[in-house]
């Protein structure tokens, strides 16, 4: 089945790539909305299942935020075989984002640059869609952010938590996008502490009122300076976050070949793999493996997925890899991971998680 899907995508990819990146993406999302997507065949291998922050994941492969900003197709992504889907980033009020063009394919590098700027339809639109699918099951996280013109960004995150608590399987606090001016400043230890204090207090109020406690993930940048990792992780541990997502897009442009390599925005895809995985391993070691990590950045094969887990990832998220490899990538990764575990007589992913973290952590950022 994976080979068939791969062949089909290779035939259709030239037509998609003939369109502007945002147009191709919108066409893909509309097809998913219409049910035009390959269904996952059969149950996932049990060795891929795991309980993470209280949720039962059938497999570790998820769709990253940014693909489905407005909660239009989470069920389609789950139907294609993902173990979880994350919608957003969603902000309290609708916003159009930055001027177009704002997404660029770097085909020679298997990468994308985007400077979208949290374009989305706002809380109300996404909430209505998520409420409509509440009884369908599956793990669907909500990635929350702040409006560009917000006078109190901390309040924007609190509003996201309050409004989506009834429909979100978990929350991701996005403070690491490079495309909203000043947003990454929230990663500074003092600002991060203030933000986490407000978010965790809001969650406590919800649970005190009888609402379900939702896990909170914090998504960080791969561009954090090496000396800043420890104080940032210290704050995340102190506020007992449920997981850390490593990482968002990077501003680095090292080694790129494509003509659009100098476009402003965040870089994702294959060139981001080394940096994001080295960062992942350093955080795994800093936390001594006690906090689940979501590995993001440059996963475009089963081998890359395995390397993320060996560096310390508990869960994985894809986006740019799907653009270049197509939907068969989901099944390819699951099959490769399951075969690796069986070949080594391992019972689950925990048996191999972080086994190469020491080596990866020594690589330069």
mmCIF file of C-alpha atoms in Angstrom, residues 89-316:
data_model
loop_
_atom_site.group_PDB
_atom_site.id
_atom_site.type_symbol
_atom_site.label_atom_id
_atom_site.label_comp_id
_atom_site.label_asym_id
_atom_site.label_seq_id
_atom_site.Cartn_x
_atom_site.Cartn_y
_atom_site.Cartn_z
ATOM 1 C CA UNK A 89 -1.950 28.130 15.642
ATOM 2 C CA UNK A 90 -5.247 29.807 16.496
ATOM 3 C CA UNK A 91 -5.516 33.322 17.943
ATOM 4 C CA UNK A 92 -8.447 34.973 19.756
ATOM 5 C CA UNK A 93 -9.366 37.184 16.812
ATOM 6 C CA UNK A 94 -9.153 36.383 13.097
ATOM 7 C CA UNK A 95 -6.120 37.794 11.324
ATOM 8 C CA UNK A 96 -4.953 37.665 7.747
ATOM 9 C CA UNK A 97 -1.255 37.273 8.473
ATOM 10 C CA UNK A 98 1.612 38.791 6.538
ATOM 11 C CA UNK A 99 1.456 39.992 2.914
ATOM 12 C CA UNK A 100 1.730 37.451 0.105
ATOM 13 C CA UNK A 101 3.807 35.797 -1.226
ATOM 14 C CA UNK A 102 4.776 34.349 2.138
ATOM 15 C CA UNK A 103 5.497 30.675 1.501
ATOM 16 C CA UNK A 104 8.411 29.483 -0.662
ATOM 17 C CA UNK A 105 9.377 25.998 -1.800
ATOM 18 C CA UNK A 106 13.077 25.245 -1.691
ATOM 19 C CA UNK A 107 12.866 22.164 -3.894
ATOM 20 C CA UNK A 108 16.619 21.616 -4.152
ATOM 21 C CA UNK A 109 16.731 21.491 -0.358
ATOM 22 C CA UNK A 110 13.457 19.645 0.339
ATOM 23 C CA UNK A 111 12.449 22.596 2.459
ATOM 24 C CA UNK A 112 9.962 25.423 2.884
ATOM 25 C CA UNK A 113 10.279 28.982 4.115
ATOM 26 C CA UNK A 114 7.144 30.594 5.488
ATOM 27 C CA UNK A 115 6.370 33.954 6.999
ATOM 28 C CA UNK A 116 2.628 33.418 7.283
ATOM 29 C CA UNK A 117 2.218 35.244 10.588
ATOM 30 C CA UNK A 118 -0.508 33.226 12.351
ATOM 31 C CA UNK A 119 -3.109 33.682 9.609
ATOM 32 C CA UNK A 120 -6.279 32.044 10.931
ATOM 33 C CA UNK A 121 -9.999 32.518 11.392
ATOM 34 C CA UNK A 122 -9.876 33.054 15.148
ATOM 35 C CA UNK A 123 -11.151 31.157 18.163
ATOM 36 C CA UNK A 124 -14.849 31.142 17.346
ATOM 37 C CA UNK A 125 -14.539 29.471 13.943
ATOM 38 C CA UNK A 126 -12.147 26.759 15.119
ATOM 39 C CA UNK A 127 -14.162 26.122 18.274
ATOM 40 C CA UNK A 128 -17.353 25.540 16.284
ATOM 41 C CA UNK A 129 -15.628 22.928 14.120
ATOM 42 C CA UNK A 130 -14.090 21.148 17.084
ATOM 43 C CA UNK A 131 -17.403 21.092 18.933
ATOM 44 C CA UNK A 132 -19.016 19.504 15.876
ATOM 45 C CA UNK A 133 -16.527 16.595 15.963
ATOM 46 C CA UNK A 134 -16.433 16.026 19.733
ATOM 47 C CA UNK A 135 -17.932 12.524 19.590
ATOM 48 C CA UNK A 136 -15.607 11.201 16.864
ATOM 49 C CA UNK A 137 -12.718 10.338 19.138
ATOM 50 C CA UNK A 138 -9.040 10.593 18.394
ATOM 51 C CA UNK A 139 -6.409 12.853 19.918
ATOM 52 C CA UNK A 140 -6.676 16.428 18.646
ATOM 53 C CA UNK A 141 -4.484 19.086 20.217
ATOM 54 C CA UNK A 142 -5.018 22.833 19.981
ATOM 55 C CA UNK A 143 -2.038 25.090 19.353
ATOM 56 C CA UNK A 144 -2.720 28.530 20.847
ATOM 57 C CA UNK A 145 -1.067 31.838 20.093
ATOM 58 C CA UNK A 146 -1.404 35.594 20.424
ATOM 59 C CA UNK A 147 -2.711 38.150 17.958
ATOM 60 C CA UNK A 148 -0.075 40.333 16.360
ATOM 61 C CA UNK A 149 -1.682 43.529 17.678
ATOM 62 C CA UNK A 150 -2.498 42.180 21.126
ATOM 63 C CA UNK A 151 -1.821 44.522 24.042
ATOM 64 C CA UNK A 152 -1.642 41.561 26.445
ATOM 65 C CA UNK A 153 -0.272 38.438 24.808
ATOM 66 C CA UNK A 154 -0.440 36.462 28.020
ATOM 67 C CA UNK A 155 -4.187 37.025 28.136
ATOM 68 C CA UNK A 156 -4.494 35.704 24.574
ATOM 69 C CA UNK A 157 -2.983 32.393 25.676
ATOM 70 C CA UNK A 158 -5.228 32.227 28.725
ATOM 71 C CA UNK A 159 -8.278 32.859 26.527
ATOM 72 C CA UNK A 160 -7.220 30.001 24.272
ATOM 73 C CA UNK A 161 -7.005 27.674 27.246
ATOM 74 C CA UNK A 162 -10.387 28.726 28.608
ATOM 75 C CA UNK A 163 -12.245 28.600 25.298
ATOM 76 C CA UNK A 164 -10.941 25.276 23.992
ATOM 77 C CA UNK A 165 -10.672 23.282 27.207
ATOM 78 C CA UNK A 166 -13.835 21.305 26.499
ATOM 79 C CA UNK A 167 -12.692 20.175 23.036
ATOM 80 C CA UNK A 168 -8.880 19.983 23.160
ATOM 81 C CA UNK A 169 -7.106 16.721 23.952
ATOM 82 C CA UNK A 170 -4.105 18.867 24.914
ATOM 83 C CA UNK A 171 -2.776 22.379 24.370
ATOM 84 C CA UNK A 172 0.427 23.573 22.761
ATOM 85 C CA UNK A 173 1.621 27.031 23.783
ATOM 86 C CA UNK A 174 3.352 28.467 20.734
ATOM 87 C CA UNK A 175 5.923 31.070 21.793
ATOM 88 C CA UNK A 176 8.463 30.197 19.123
ATOM 89 C CA UNK A 177 7.203 31.323 15.729
ATOM 90 C CA UNK A 178 9.642 33.741 14.091
ATOM 91 C CA UNK A 179 6.880 35.404 12.083
ATOM 92 C CA UNK A 180 5.097 37.397 14.791
ATOM 93 C CA UNK A 181 7.339 40.267 15.939
ATOM 94 C CA UNK A 182 8.445 39.892 19.544
ATOM 95 C CA UNK A 183 6.786 36.509 20.094
ATOM 96 C CA UNK A 184 10.060 34.685 20.709
ATOM 97 C CA UNK A 185 10.811 37.159 23.495
ATOM 98 C CA UNK A 186 8.349 35.125 25.566
ATOM 99 C CA UNK A 187 10.995 32.372 25.705
ATOM 100 C CA UNK A 188 13.270 34.543 27.856
ATOM 101 C CA UNK A 189 13.269 33.001 31.354
ATOM 102 C CA UNK A 190 11.567 35.910 33.150
ATOM 103 C CA UNK A 191 8.893 36.352 30.464
ATOM 104 C CA UNK A 192 8.409 32.590 30.228
ATOM 105 C CA UNK A 193 7.922 32.316 33.982
ATOM 106 C CA UNK A 194 5.295 35.066 33.958
ATOM 107 C CA UNK A 195 3.440 33.449 31.065
ATOM 108 C CA UNK A 196 3.521 29.953 32.551
ATOM 109 C CA UNK A 197 2.276 31.278 35.880
ATOM 110 C CA UNK A 198 -0.799 32.751 34.186
ATOM 111 C CA UNK A 199 -1.472 29.683 32.059
ATOM 112 C CA UNK A 200 -1.122 27.209 34.904
ATOM 113 C CA UNK A 201 -3.271 29.380 37.193
ATOM 114 C CA UNK A 202 -5.974 29.409 34.510
ATOM 115 C CA UNK A 203 -5.823 25.625 34.232
ATOM 116 C CA UNK A 204 -6.108 25.302 37.997
ATOM 117 C CA UNK A 205 -9.206 27.514 37.994
ATOM 118 C CA UNK A 206 -10.760 25.319 35.333
ATOM 119 C CA UNK A 207 -10.092 22.085 37.182
ATOM 120 C CA UNK A 208 -11.262 23.598 40.473
ATOM 121 C CA UNK A 209 -14.536 24.342 38.702
ATOM 122 C CA UNK A 210 -14.836 20.716 37.626
ATOM 123 C CA UNK A 211 -13.405 20.938 34.103
ATOM 124 C CA UNK A 212 -11.108 18.229 32.789
ATOM 125 C CA UNK A 213 -7.389 18.822 33.238
ATOM 126 C CA UNK A 214 -5.755 19.172 29.828
ATOM 127 C CA UNK A 215 -2.030 18.576 29.259
ATOM 128 C CA UNK A 216 0.014 21.640 28.360
ATOM 129 C CA UNK A 217 2.895 21.432 25.877
ATOM 130 C CA UNK A 218 5.288 24.331 25.264
ATOM 131 C CA UNK A 219 6.759 24.676 21.780
ATOM 132 C CA UNK A 220 10.220 26.203 21.619
ATOM 133 C CA UNK A 221 12.562 27.490 18.951
ATOM 134 C CA UNK A 222 15.564 25.607 17.551
ATOM 135 C CA UNK A 223 17.460 28.896 17.590
ATOM 136 C CA UNK A 224 17.806 29.147 21.362
ATOM 137 C CA UNK A 225 21.425 29.806 22.307
ATOM 138 C CA UNK A 226 23.161 26.853 23.942
ATOM 139 C CA UNK A 227 23.669 28.799 27.185
ATOM 140 C CA UNK A 228 19.947 29.605 27.376
ATOM 141 C CA UNK A 229 18.716 26.018 27.191
ATOM 142 C CA UNK A 230 19.247 25.237 30.864
ATOM 143 C CA UNK A 231 17.438 28.294 32.317
ATOM 144 C CA UNK A 232 14.520 27.854 29.902
ATOM 145 C CA UNK A 233 14.186 24.159 30.698
ATOM 146 C CA UNK A 234 14.432 25.002 34.392
ATOM 147 C CA UNK A 235 11.314 27.170 34.109
ATOM 148 C CA UNK A 236 9.437 24.531 32.136
ATOM 149 C CA UNK A 237 10.255 21.903 34.746
ATOM 150 C CA UNK A 238 9.402 24.222 37.629
ATOM 151 C CA UNK A 239 5.933 24.826 36.201
ATOM 152 C CA UNK A 240 5.439 21.130 35.532
ATOM 153 C CA UNK A 241 4.636 21.369 31.829
ATOM 154 C CA UNK A 242 3.402 18.080 30.439
ATOM 155 C CA UNK A 243 5.679 18.033 27.374
ATOM 156 C CA UNK A 244 8.047 20.158 25.304
ATOM 157 C CA UNK A 245 7.760 20.409 21.517
ATOM 158 C CA UNK A 246 11.183 20.677 19.878
ATOM 159 C CA UNK A 247 11.042 22.622 17.713
ATOM 160 C CA UNK A 248 9.520 25.344 15.542
ATOM 161 C CA UNK A 249 10.995 26.649 12.285
ATOM 162 C CA UNK A 250 14.508 28.098 12.228
ATOM 163 C CA UNK A 251 15.999 31.359 10.988
ATOM 164 C CA UNK A 252 19.207 29.528 10.055
ATOM 165 C CA UNK A 253 20.078 29.322 6.354
ATOM 166 C CA UNK A 254 23.208 27.184 6.533
ATOM 167 C CA UNK A 255 24.000 25.098 3.467
ATOM 168 C CA UNK A 256 20.945 25.920 1.358
ATOM 169 C CA UNK A 257 21.049 25.747 -2.445
ATOM 170 C CA UNK A 258 17.678 27.106 -3.574
ATOM 171 C CA UNK A 259 17.317 30.567 -5.080
ATOM 172 C CA UNK A 260 14.710 31.562 -2.482
ATOM 173 C CA UNK A 261 16.956 30.625 0.424
ATOM 174 C CA UNK A 262 17.296 34.238 1.578
ATOM 175 C CA UNK A 263 13.587 34.910 1.843
ATOM 176 C CA UNK A 264 12.555 36.056 5.311
ATOM 177 C CA UNK A 265 10.683 33.625 7.526
ATOM 178 C CA UNK A 266 11.051 30.292 9.235
ATOM 179 C CA UNK A 267 12.789 27.397 7.504
ATOM 180 C CA UNK A 268 11.364 23.880 7.784
ATOM 181 C CA UNK A 269 12.117 20.558 6.164
ATOM 182 C CA UNK A 270 15.250 18.503 5.652
ATOM 183 C CA UNK A 271 17.812 21.269 6.401
ATOM 184 C CA UNK A 272 16.225 21.772 9.825
ATOM 185 C CA UNK A 273 16.792 18.164 10.879
ATOM 186 C CA UNK A 274 20.314 18.389 12.313
ATOM 187 C CA UNK A 275 19.754 21.538 14.345
ATOM 188 C CA UNK A 276 16.368 20.530 15.719
ATOM 189 C CA UNK A 277 17.536 17.023 16.616
ATOM 190 C CA UNK A 278 20.654 18.290 18.399
ATOM 191 C CA UNK A 279 18.422 20.672 20.364
ATOM 192 C CA UNK A 280 16.047 17.806 21.147
ATOM 193 C CA UNK A 281 18.884 15.667 22.518
ATOM 194 C CA UNK A 282 20.229 18.476 24.678
ATOM 195 C CA UNK A 283 16.814 19.025 26.216
ATOM 196 C CA UNK A 284 16.369 15.278 26.725
ATOM 197 C CA UNK A 285 19.612 15.201 28.672
ATOM 198 C CA UNK A 286 18.783 18.408 30.541
ATOM 199 C CA UNK A 287 15.473 16.917 31.700
ATOM 200 C CA UNK A 288 17.009 13.473 32.213
ATOM 201 C CA UNK A 289 14.223 12.075 30.067
ATOM 202 C CA UNK A 290 11.552 12.884 32.651
ATOM 203 C CA UNK A 291 9.422 15.102 30.395
ATOM 204 C CA UNK A 292 7.993 13.802 27.108
ATOM 205 C CA UNK A 293 9.426 15.562 24.056
ATOM 206 C CA UNK A 294 7.703 15.991 20.707
ATOM 207 C CA UNK A 295 10.293 15.801 17.941
ATOM 208 C CA UNK A 296 9.669 18.136 15.004
ATOM 209 C CA UNK A 297 11.880 19.195 12.123
ATOM 210 C CA UNK A 298 13.078 17.468 8.964
ATOM 211 C CA UNK A 299 11.330 14.117 9.383
ATOM 212 C CA UNK A 300 10.891 12.825 5.835
ATOM 213 C CA UNK A 301 11.613 9.095 6.169
ATOM 214 C CA UNK A 302 11.438 6.199 8.577
ATOM 215 C CA UNK A 303 15.153 6.537 9.216
ATOM 216 C CA UNK A 304 14.791 10.195 10.215
ATOM 217 C CA UNK A 305 11.878 9.340 12.497
ATOM 218 C CA UNK A 306 13.972 6.689 14.222
ATOM 219 C CA UNK A 307 16.819 9.152 14.734
ATOM 220 C CA UNK A 308 14.447 11.596 16.443
ATOM 221 C CA UNK A 309 13.308 8.908 18.859
ATOM 222 C CA UNK A 310 16.876 7.788 19.519
ATOM 223 C CA UNK A 311 17.707 11.434 20.284
ATOM 224 C CA UNK A 312 14.934 11.564 22.876
ATOM 225 C CA UNK A 313 11.541 12.098 21.209
ATOM 226 C CA UNK A 314 8.455 10.404 22.598
ATOM 227 C CA UNK A 315 6.141 11.665 19.846
ATOM 228 C CA UNK A 316 6.786 12.991 16.335
#
